Structures are given as C-alpha cells and as structure tokens.
JSON list of C-alpha atoms in Angstrom, two decimals:
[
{"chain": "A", "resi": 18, "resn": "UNK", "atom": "CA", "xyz": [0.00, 0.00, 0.00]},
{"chain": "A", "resi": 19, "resn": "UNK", "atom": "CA", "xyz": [1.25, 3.73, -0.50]},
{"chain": "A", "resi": 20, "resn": "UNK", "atom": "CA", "xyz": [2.12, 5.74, 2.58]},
{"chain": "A", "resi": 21, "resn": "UNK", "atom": "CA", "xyz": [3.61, 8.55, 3.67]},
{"chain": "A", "resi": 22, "resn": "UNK", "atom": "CA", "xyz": [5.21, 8.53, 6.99]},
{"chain": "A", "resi": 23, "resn": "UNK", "atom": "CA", "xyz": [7.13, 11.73, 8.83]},
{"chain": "A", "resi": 24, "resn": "UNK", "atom": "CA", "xyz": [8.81, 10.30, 12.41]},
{"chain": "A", "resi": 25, "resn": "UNK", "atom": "CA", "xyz": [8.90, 13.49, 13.90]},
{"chain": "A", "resi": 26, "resn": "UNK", "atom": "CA", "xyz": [5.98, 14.54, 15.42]},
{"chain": "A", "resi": 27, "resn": "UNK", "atom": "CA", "xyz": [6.78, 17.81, 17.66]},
{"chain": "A", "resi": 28, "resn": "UNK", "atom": "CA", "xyz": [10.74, 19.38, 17.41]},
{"chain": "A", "resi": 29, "resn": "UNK", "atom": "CA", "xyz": [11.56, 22.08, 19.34]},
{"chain": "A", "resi": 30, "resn": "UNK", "atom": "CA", "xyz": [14.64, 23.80, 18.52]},
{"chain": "A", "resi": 31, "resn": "UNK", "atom": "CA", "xyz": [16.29, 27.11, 19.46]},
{"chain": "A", "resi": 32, "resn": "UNK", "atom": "CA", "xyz": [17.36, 29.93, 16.64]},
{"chain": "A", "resi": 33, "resn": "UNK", "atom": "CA", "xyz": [20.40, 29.17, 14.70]},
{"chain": "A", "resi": 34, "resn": "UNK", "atom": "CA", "xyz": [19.98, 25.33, 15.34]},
{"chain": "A", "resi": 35, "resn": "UNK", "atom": "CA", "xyz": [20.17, 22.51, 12.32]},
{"chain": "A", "resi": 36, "resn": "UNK", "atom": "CA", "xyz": [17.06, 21.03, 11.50]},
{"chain": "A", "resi": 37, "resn": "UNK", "atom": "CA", "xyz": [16.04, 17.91, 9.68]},
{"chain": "A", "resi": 38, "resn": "UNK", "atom": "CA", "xyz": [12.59, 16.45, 9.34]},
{"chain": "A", "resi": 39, "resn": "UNK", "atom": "CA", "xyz": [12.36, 12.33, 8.16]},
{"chain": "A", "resi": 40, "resn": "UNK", "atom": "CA", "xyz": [9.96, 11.58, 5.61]},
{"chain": "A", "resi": 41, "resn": "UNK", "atom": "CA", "xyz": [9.57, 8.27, 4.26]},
{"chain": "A", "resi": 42, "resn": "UNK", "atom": "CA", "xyz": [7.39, 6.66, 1.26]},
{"chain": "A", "resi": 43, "resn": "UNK", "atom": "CA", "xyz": [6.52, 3.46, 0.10]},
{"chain": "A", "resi": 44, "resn": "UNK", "atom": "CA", "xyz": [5.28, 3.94, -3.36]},
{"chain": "A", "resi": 45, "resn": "UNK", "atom": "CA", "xyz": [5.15, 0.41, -6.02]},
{"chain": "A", "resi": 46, "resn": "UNK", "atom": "CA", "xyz": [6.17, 2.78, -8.74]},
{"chain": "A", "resi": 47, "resn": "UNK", "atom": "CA", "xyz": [7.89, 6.54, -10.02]},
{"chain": "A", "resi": 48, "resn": "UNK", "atom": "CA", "xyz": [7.04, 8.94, -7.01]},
{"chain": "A", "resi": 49, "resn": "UNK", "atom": "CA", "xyz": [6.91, 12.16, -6.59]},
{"chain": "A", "resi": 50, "resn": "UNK", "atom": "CA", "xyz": [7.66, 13.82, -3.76]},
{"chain": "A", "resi": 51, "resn": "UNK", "atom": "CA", "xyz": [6.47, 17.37, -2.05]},
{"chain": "A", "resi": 52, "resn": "UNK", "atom": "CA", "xyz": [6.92, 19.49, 0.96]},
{"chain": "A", "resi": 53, "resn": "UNK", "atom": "CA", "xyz": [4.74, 21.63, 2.51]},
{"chain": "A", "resi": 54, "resn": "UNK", "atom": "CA", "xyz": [4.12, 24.45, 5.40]},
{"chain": "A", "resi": 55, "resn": "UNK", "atom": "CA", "xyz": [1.91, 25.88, 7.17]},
{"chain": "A", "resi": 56, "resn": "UNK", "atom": "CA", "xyz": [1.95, 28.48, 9.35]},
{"chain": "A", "resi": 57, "resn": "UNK", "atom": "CA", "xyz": [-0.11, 29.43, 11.85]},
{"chain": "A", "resi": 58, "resn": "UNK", "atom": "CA", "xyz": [-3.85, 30.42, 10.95]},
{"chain": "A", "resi": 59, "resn": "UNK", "atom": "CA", "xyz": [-2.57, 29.91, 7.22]},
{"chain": "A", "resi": 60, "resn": "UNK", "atom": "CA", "xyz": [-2.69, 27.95, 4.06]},
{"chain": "A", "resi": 61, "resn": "UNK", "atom": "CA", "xyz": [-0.68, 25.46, 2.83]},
{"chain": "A", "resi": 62, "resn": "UNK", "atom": "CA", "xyz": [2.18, 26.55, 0.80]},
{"chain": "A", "resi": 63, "resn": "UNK", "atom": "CA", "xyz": [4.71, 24.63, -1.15]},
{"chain": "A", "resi": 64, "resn": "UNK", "atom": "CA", "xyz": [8.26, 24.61, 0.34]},
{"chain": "A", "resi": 65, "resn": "UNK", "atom": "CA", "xyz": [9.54, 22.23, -2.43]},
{"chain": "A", "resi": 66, "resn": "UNK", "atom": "CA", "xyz": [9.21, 19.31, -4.91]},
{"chain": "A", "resi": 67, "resn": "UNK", "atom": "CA", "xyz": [11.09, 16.57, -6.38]},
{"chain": "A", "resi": 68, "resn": "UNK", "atom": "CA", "xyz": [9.85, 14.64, -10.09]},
{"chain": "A", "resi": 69, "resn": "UNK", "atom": "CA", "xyz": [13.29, 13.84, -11.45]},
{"chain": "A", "resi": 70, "resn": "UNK", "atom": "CA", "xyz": [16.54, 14.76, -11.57]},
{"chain": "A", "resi": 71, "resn": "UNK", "atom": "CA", "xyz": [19.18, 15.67, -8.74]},
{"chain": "A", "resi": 72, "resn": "UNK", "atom": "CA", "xyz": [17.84, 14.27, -5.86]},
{"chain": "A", "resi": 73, "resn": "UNK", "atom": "CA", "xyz": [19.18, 17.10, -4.12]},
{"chain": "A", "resi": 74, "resn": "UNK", "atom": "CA", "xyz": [16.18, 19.53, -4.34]},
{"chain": "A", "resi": 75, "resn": "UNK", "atom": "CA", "xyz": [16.57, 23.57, -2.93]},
{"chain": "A", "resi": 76, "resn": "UNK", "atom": "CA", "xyz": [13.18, 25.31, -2.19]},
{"chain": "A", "resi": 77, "resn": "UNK", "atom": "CA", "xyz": [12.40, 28.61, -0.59]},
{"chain": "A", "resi": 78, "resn": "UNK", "atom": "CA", "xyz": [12.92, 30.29, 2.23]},
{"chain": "A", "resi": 79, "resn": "UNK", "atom": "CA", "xyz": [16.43, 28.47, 2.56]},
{"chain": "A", "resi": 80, "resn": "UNK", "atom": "CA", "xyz": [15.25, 24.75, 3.08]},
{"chain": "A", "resi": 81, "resn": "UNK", "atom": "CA", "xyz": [16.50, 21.73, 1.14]},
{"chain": "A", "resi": 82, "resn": "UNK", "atom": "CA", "xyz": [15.23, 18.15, 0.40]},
{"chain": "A", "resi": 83, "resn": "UNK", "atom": "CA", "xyz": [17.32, 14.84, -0.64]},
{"chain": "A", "resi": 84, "resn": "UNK", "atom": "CA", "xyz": [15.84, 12.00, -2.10]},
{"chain": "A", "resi": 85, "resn": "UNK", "atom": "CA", "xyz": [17.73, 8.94, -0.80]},
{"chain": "A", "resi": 86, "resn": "UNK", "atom": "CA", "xyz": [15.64, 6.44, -3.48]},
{"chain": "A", "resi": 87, "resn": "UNK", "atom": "CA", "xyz": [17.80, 3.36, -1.22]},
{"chain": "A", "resi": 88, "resn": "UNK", "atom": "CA", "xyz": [16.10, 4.70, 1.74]},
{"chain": "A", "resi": 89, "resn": "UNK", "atom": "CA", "xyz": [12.50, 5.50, 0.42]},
{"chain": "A", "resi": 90, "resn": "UNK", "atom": "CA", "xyz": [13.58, 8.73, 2.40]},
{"chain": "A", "resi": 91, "resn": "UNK", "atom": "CA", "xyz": [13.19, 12.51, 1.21]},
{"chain": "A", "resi": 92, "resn": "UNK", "atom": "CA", "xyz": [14.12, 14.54, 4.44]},
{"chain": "A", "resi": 93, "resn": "UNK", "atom": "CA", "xyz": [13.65, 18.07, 4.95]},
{"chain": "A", "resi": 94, "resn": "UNK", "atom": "CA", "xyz": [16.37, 20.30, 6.32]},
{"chain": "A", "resi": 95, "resn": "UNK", "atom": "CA", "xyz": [17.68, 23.69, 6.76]},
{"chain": "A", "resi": 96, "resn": "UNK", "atom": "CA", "xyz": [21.01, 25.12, 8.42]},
{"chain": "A", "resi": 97, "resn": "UNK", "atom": "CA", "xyz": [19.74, 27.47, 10.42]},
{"chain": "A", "resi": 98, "resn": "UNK", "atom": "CA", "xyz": [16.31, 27.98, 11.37]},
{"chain": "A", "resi": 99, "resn": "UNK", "atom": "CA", "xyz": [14.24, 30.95, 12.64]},
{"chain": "A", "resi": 100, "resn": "UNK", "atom": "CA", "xyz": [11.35, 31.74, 14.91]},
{"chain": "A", "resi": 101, "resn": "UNK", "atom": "CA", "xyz": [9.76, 32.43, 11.54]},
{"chain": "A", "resi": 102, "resn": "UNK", "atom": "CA", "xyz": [9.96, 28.97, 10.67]},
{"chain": "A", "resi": 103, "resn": "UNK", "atom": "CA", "xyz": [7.30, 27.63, 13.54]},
{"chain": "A", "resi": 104, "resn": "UNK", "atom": "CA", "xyz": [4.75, 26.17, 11.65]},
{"chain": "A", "resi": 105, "resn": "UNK", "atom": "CA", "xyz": [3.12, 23.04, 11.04]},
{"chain": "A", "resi": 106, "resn": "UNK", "atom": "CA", "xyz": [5.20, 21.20, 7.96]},
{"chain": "A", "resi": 107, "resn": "UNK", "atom": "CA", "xyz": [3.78, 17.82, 5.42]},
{"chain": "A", "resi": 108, "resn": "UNK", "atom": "CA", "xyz": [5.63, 15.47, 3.41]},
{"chain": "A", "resi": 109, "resn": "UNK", "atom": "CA", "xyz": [3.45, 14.34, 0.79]},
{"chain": "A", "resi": 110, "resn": "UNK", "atom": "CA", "xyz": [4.18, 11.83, -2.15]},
{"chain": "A", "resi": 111, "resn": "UNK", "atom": "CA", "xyz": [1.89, 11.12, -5.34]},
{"chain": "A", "resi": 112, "resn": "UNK", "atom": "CA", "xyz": [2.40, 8.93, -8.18]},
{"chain": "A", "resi": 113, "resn": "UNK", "atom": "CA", "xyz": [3.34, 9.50, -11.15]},
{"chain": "A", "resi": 114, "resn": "UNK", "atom": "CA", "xyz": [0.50, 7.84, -13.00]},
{"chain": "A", "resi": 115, "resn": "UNK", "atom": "CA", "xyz": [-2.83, 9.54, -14.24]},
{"chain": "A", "resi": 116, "resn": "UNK", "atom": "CA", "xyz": [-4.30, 10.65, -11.02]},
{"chain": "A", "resi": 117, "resn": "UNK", "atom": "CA", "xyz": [-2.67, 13.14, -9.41]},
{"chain": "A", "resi": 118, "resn": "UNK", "atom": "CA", "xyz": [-3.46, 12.00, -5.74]},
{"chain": "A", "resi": 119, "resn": "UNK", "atom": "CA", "xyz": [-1.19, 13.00, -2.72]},
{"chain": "A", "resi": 120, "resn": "UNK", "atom": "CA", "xyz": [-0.99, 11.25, 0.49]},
{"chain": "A", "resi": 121, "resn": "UNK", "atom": "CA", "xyz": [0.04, 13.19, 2.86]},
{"chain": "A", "resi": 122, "resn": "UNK", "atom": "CA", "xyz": [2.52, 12.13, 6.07]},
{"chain": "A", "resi": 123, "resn": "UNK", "atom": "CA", "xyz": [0.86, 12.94, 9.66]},
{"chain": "A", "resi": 124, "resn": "UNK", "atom": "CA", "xyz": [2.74, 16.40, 10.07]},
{"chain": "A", "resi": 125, "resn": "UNK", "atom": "CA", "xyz": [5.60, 17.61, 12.40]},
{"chain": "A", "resi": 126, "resn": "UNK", "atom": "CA", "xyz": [4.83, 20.74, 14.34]},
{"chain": "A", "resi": 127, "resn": "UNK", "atom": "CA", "xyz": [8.30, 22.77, 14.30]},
{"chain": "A", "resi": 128, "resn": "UNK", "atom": "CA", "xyz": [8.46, 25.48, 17.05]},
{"chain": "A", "resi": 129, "resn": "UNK", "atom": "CA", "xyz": [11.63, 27.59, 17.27]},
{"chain": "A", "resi": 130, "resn": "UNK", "atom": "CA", "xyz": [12.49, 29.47, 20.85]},
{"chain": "A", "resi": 131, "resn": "UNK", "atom": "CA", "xyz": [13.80, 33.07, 19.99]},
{"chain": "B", "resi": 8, "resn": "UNK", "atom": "CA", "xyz": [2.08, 32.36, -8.47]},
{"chain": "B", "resi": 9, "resn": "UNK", "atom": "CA", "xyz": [-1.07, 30.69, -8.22]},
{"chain": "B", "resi": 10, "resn": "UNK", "atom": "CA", "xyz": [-3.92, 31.02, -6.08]},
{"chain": "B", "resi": 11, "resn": "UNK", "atom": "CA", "xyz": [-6.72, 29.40, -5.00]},
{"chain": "B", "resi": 12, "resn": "UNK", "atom": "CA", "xyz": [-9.40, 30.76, -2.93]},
{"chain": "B", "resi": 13, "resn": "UNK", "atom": "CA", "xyz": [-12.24, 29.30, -0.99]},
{"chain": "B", "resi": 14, "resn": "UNK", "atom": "CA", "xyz": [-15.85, 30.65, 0.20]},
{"chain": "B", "resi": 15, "resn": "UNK", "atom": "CA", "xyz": [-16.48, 30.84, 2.50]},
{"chain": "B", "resi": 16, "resn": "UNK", "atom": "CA", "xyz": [-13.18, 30.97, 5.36]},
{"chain": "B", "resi": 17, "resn": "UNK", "atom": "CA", "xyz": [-16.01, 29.67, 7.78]},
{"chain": "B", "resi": 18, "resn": "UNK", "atom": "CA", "xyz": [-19.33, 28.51, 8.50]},
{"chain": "B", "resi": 19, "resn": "UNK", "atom": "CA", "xyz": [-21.58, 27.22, 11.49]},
{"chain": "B", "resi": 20, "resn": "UNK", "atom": "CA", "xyz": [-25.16, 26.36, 10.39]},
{"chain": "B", "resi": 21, "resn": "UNK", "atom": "CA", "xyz": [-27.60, 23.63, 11.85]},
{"chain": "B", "resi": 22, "resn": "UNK", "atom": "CA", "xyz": [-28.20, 20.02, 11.69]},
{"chain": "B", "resi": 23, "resn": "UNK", "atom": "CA", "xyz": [-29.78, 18.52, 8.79]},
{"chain": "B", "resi": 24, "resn": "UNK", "atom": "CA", "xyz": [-29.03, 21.93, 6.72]},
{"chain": "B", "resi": 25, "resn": "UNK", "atom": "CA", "xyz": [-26.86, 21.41, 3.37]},
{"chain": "B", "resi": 26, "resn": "UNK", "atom": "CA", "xyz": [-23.61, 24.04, 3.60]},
{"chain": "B", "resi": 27, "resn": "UNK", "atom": "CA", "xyz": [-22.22, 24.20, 0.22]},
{"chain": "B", "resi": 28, "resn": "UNK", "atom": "CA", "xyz": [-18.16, 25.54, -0.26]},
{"chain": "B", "resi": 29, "resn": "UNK", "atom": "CA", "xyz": [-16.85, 27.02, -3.32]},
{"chain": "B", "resi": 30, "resn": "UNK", "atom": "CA", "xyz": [-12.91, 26.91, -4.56]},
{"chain": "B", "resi": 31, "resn": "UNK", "atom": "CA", "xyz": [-11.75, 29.05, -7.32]},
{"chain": "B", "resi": 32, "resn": "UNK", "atom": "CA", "xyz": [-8.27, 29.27, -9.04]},
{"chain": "B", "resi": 33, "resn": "UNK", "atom": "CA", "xyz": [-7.64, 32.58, -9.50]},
{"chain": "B", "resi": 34, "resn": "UNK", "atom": "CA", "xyz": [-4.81, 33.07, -12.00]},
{"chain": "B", "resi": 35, "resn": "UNK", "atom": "CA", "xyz": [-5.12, 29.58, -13.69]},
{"chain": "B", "resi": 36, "resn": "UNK", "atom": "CA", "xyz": [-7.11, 26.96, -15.12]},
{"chain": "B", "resi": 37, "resn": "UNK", "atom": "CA", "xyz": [-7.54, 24.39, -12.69]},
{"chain": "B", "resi": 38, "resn": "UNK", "atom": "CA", "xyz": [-7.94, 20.63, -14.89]},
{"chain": "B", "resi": 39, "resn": "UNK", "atom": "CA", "xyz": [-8.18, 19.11, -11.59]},
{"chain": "B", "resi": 40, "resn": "UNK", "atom": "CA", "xyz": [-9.10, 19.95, -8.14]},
{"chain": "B", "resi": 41, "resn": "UNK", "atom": "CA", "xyz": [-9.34, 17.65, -4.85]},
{"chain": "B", "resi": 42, "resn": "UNK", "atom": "CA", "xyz": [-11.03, 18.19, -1.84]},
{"chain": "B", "resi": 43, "resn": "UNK", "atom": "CA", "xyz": [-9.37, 17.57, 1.63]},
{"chain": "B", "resi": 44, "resn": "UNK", "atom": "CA", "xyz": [-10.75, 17.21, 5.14]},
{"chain": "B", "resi": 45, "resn": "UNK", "atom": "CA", "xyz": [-8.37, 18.15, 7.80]},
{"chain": "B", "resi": 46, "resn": "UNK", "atom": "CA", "xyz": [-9.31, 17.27, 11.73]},
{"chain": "B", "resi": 47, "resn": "UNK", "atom": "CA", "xyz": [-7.50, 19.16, 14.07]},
{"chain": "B", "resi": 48, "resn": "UNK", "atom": "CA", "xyz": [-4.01, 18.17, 15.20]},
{"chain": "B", "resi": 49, "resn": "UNK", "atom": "CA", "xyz": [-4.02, 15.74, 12.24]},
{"chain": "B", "resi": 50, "resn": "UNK", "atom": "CA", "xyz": [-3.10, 15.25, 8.81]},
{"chain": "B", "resi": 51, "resn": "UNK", "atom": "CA", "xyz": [-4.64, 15.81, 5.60]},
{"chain": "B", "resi": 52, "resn": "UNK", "atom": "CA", "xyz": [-7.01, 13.39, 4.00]},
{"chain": "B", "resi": 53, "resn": "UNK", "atom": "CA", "xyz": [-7.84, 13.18, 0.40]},
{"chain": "B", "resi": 54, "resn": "UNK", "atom": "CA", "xyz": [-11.35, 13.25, -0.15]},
{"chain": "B", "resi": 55, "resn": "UNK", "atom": "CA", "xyz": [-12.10, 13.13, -3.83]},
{"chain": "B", "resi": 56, "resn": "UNK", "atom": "CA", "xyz": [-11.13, 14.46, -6.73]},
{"chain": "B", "resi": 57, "resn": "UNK", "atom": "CA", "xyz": [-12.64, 16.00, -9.48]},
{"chain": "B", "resi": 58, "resn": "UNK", "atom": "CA", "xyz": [-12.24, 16.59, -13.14]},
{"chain": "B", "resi": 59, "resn": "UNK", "atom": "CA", "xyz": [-13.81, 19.74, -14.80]},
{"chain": "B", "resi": 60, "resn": "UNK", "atom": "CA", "xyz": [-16.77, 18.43, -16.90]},
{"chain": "B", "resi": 61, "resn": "UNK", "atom": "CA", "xyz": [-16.74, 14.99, -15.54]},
{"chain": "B", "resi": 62, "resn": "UNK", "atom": "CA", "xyz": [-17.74, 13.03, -12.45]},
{"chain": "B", "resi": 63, "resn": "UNK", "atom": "CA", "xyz": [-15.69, 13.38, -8.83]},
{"chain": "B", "resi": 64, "resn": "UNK", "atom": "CA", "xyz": [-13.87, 10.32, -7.92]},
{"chain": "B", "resi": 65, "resn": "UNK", "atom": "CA", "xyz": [-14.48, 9.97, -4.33]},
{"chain": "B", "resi": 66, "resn": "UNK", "atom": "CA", "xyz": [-11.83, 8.06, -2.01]},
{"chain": "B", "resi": 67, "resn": "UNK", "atom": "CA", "xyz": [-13.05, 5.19, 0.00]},
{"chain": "B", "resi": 68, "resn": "UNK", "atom": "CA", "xyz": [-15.06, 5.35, 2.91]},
{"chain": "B", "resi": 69, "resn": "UNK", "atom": "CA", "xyz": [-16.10, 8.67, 1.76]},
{"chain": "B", "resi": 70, "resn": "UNK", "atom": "CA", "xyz": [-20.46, 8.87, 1.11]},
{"chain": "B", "resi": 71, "resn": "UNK", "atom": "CA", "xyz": [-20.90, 10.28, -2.36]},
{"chain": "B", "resi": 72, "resn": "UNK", "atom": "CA", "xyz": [-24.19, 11.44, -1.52]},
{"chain": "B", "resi": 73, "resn": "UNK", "atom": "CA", "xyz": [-23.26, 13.36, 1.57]},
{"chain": "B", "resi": 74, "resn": "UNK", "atom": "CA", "xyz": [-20.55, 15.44, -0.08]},
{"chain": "B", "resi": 75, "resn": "UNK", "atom": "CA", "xyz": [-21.67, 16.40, -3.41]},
{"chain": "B", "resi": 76, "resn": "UNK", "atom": "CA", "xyz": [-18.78, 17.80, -5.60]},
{"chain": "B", "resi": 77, "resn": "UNK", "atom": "CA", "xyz": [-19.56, 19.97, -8.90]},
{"chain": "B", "resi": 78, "resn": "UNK", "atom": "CA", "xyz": [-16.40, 20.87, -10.85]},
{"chain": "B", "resi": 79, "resn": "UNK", "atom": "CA", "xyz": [-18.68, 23.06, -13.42]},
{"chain": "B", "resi": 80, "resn": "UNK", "atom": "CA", "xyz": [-15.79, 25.01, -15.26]},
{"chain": "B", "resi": 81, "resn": "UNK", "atom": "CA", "xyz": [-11.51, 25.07, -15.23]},
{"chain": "B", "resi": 82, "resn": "UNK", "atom": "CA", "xyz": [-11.39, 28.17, -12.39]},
{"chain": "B", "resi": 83, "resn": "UNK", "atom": "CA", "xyz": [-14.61, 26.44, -9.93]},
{"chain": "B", "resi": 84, "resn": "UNK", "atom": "CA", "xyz": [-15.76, 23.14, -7.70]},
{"chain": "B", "resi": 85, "resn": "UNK", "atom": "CA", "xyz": [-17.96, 22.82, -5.16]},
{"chain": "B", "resi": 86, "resn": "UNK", "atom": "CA", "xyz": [-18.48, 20.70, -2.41]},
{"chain": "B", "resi": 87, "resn": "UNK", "atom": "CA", "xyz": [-22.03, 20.67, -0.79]},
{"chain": "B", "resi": 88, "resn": "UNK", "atom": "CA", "xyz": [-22.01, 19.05, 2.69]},
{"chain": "B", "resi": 89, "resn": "UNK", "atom": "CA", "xyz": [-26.04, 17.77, 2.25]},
{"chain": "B", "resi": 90, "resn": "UNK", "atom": "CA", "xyz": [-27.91, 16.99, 5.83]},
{"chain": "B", "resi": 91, "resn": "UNK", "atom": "CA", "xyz": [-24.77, 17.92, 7.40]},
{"chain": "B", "resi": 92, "resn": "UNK", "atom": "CA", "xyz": [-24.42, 16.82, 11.50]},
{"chain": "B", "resi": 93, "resn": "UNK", "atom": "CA", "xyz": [-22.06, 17.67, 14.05]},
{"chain": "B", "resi": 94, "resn": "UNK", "atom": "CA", "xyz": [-19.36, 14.72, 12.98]},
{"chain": "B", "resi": 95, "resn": "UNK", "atom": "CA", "xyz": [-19.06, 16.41, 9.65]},
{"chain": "B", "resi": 96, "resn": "UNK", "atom": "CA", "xyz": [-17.25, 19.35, 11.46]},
{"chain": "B", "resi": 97, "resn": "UNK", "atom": "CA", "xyz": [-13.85, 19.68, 10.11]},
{"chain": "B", "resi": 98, "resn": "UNK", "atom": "CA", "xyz": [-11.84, 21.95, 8.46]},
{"chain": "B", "resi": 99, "resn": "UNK", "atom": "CA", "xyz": [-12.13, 21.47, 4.56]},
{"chain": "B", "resi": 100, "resn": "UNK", "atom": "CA", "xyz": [-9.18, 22.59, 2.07]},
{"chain": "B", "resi": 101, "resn": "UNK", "atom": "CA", "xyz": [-9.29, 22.87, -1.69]},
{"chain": "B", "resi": 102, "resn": "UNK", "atom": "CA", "xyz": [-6.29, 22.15, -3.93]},
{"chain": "B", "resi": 103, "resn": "UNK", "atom": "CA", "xyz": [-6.09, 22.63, -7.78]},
{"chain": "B", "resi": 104, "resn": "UNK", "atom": "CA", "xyz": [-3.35, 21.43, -10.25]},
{"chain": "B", "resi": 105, "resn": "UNK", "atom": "CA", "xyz": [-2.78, 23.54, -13.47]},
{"chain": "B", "resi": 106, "resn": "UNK", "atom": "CA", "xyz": [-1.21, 20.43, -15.42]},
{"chain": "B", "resi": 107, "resn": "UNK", "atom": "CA", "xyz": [-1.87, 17.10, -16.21]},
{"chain": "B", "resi": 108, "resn": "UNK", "atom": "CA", "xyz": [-2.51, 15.12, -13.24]},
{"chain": "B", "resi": 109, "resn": "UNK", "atom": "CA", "xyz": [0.55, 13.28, -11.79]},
{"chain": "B", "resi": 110, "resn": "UNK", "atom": "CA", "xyz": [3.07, 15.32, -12.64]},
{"chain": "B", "resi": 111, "resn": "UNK", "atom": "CA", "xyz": [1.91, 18.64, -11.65]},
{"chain": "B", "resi": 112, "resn": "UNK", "atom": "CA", "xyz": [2.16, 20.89, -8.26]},
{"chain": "B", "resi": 113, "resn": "UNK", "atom": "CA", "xyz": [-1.02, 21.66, -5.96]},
{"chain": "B", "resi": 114, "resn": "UNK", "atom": "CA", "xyz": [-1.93, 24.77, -4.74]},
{"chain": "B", "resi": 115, "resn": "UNK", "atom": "CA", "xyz": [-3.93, 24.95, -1.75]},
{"chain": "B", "resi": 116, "resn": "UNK", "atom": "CA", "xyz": [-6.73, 27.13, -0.57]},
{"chain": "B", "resi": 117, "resn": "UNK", "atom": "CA", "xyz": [-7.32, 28.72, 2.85]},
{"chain": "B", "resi": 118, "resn": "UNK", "atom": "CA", "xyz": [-9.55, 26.33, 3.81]},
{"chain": "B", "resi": 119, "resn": "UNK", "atom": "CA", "xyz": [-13.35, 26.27, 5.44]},
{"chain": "B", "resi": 120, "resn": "UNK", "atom": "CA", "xyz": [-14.16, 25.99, 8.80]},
{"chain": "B", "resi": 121, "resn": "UNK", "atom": "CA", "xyz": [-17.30, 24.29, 9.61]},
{"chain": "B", "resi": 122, "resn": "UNK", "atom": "CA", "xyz": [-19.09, 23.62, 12.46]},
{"chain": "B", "resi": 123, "resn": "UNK", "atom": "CA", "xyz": [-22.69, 22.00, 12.72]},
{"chain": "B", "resi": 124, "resn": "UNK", "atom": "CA", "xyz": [-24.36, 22.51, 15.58]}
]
C-alpha cells in the first residue's frame, strides 16, 4: 500500500539550530515527492518538490530536500532555522501515474524558541 | 504564483441543513481539483477528486451522496455538505493542479471551517 510517513511529530529547537525532518514513502512505482508548510492560521504553501533529476532539491525560504531512493527517504532540512519557521510542515508523495493524488505524512509541528 | 481561494473561510449552520463551499483558481485553469478534510491536530485526508466536466472520484469510505462535488468550469468546484451533523465538522481545504494530473504541483486554498451545531 502507499504511505507517507514523517517520524517526527513535535521538534523544538532554538534559533540558529540545524534542523532535519524524516519523511519516508513506500510507493510500487515513479514517485513524486512534495513538501509543505503551514503556518499558523494559514494555508498550505509549497516549500519544495522533487519529479526527477538531482535528488538534491533547494526550495524557498532556505530549506533543502534529498531524495535517498535506497532509503525511500526525502528529508527536509535547513542550516539554520528561525522563529519564523514555527509552523506546522507535510511530506506528501503522489504517483506519477494519471491521477494526481497526494498522500500526505501525519505532520511535524516545528516550534523555534527566539 | 497561483492562487486558490475558498468561500467561504467559515461557517456554522444547523443540523440537517446542506452548507455548500466554493474553490476558485484565481490566476489559472484548474484541470483538476481535490477536496481535503483536515481534523485538528491531524493530517490531511484526500477526499475526492474531481475533473472539470466529468464526475468526482471519491476516495473510500467517503459517502458520495453526503458530499456532493460539482467541478462546473476550469477556475470552480464545489463541495455541498447535504444533511450535514455535528461529525461532519472539520476543516475542509481545496487544492487545484494547473497540469496534467501526476506530474503537476497543488496549490492549496485557505480552507473552510465548519461547524454544525
């Protein structure tokens, strides 16, 4: 079955800190994989997506994605976060067939202490 | 970029009354939009999706007749909660794809906020 699966539910990290989210898929065929934020009391917005290509994928606001196809992984990270990057943030994969679906992980909720 | 908007941002009405939510693209044509119900502290879950012109193609476990979706043109769908009670409260959110489906981005809406009472 296809699933999307983040392990981090809650991180809480301080300015300046590293940060990497996990996301892993299990897709039978070509995936395509997505992530997306959302901050507080807004919509979702895309951070970044990988179809093909270098699996190393750069998005805005200063995060970056790898897609590890050996470990069904696509992880989120950025260098150095910022209290501006509290939000709630999906990994969400869809196949590359004719429907267009996503599934979407369960969410980690990122806060960052000033 | 591109936009999508939804009608309305929130909604309380009673049980048994039909609550119907609109999604527009707003600076593209939309050949497919799906529907998403969110519950709080939770992820999203793919409800249906439609294709302008044709019928929605609902996920399962999800009662065709209870959430009627209309995708009447490339920029609009609409999905009418019918005899809606307090279990269908949730938090509803839009997404529409500009492409062909598979390959193509989402972009979300703002989502509807709807409590039955």
């Amino acid at each position: 079955a296809q699933s999307v699966s983040q392990h981090n539910h809650h991180v809480i990290l301080s300015e300046a800190a590293s940060l990497e989210l996990g996301c892993n898929y299990s897709y039978g065929g070509t995936v395509n994989l997505f992530w997306y934020v959302q901050y507080p009391g807004q919509h979702l917005q895309l951070l970044l997506k990988y179809f093909s290509g270098d699996p190393l994928v750069k998005g805005i606001k200063g995060f970056e994605a790898e897609f590890i196809k050996s470990k069904f992984s696509f992880n989120l990270r950025k260098p150095s976060v910022q209290w501006s990057d509290t939000a709630e943030y999906f990994c969400a994969g869809g196949g590359s067939g004719n429907t267009g679906k996503l599934i979407f992980g369960q969410g980690t909720t990122l806060q960052v202490k000033p | 970029g591109a936009v999508v908007s939804q009608h309305p941002s929130w909604v309380i009405c009673k049980s048994g009354t039909s609550v119907k939510i609109e999604c527009r693209s707003l600076d593209f044509q939309a050949t497919t939009m799906f529907w998403y119900r969110q519950f709080p502290k939770q992820s999203l879950m793919l409800m249906a999706t439609s294709n302008e012109g044709s019928k929605a193609t609902y996920e399962q476990g999800v009662e065709k007749d209870k959430f009627l979706i209309n995708h009447a043109s490339l920029t609009l769908s609409t999905l009418t909660v019918t005899s809606a009670h307090p279990e269908d409260s949730s938090f509803y959110i839009c997404s529409a794809s500009e492409g062909g489906p598979g390959t193509d981005t989402q972009y979300f809406g703002p989502g509807t906020r709807l409590t039955v009472l």
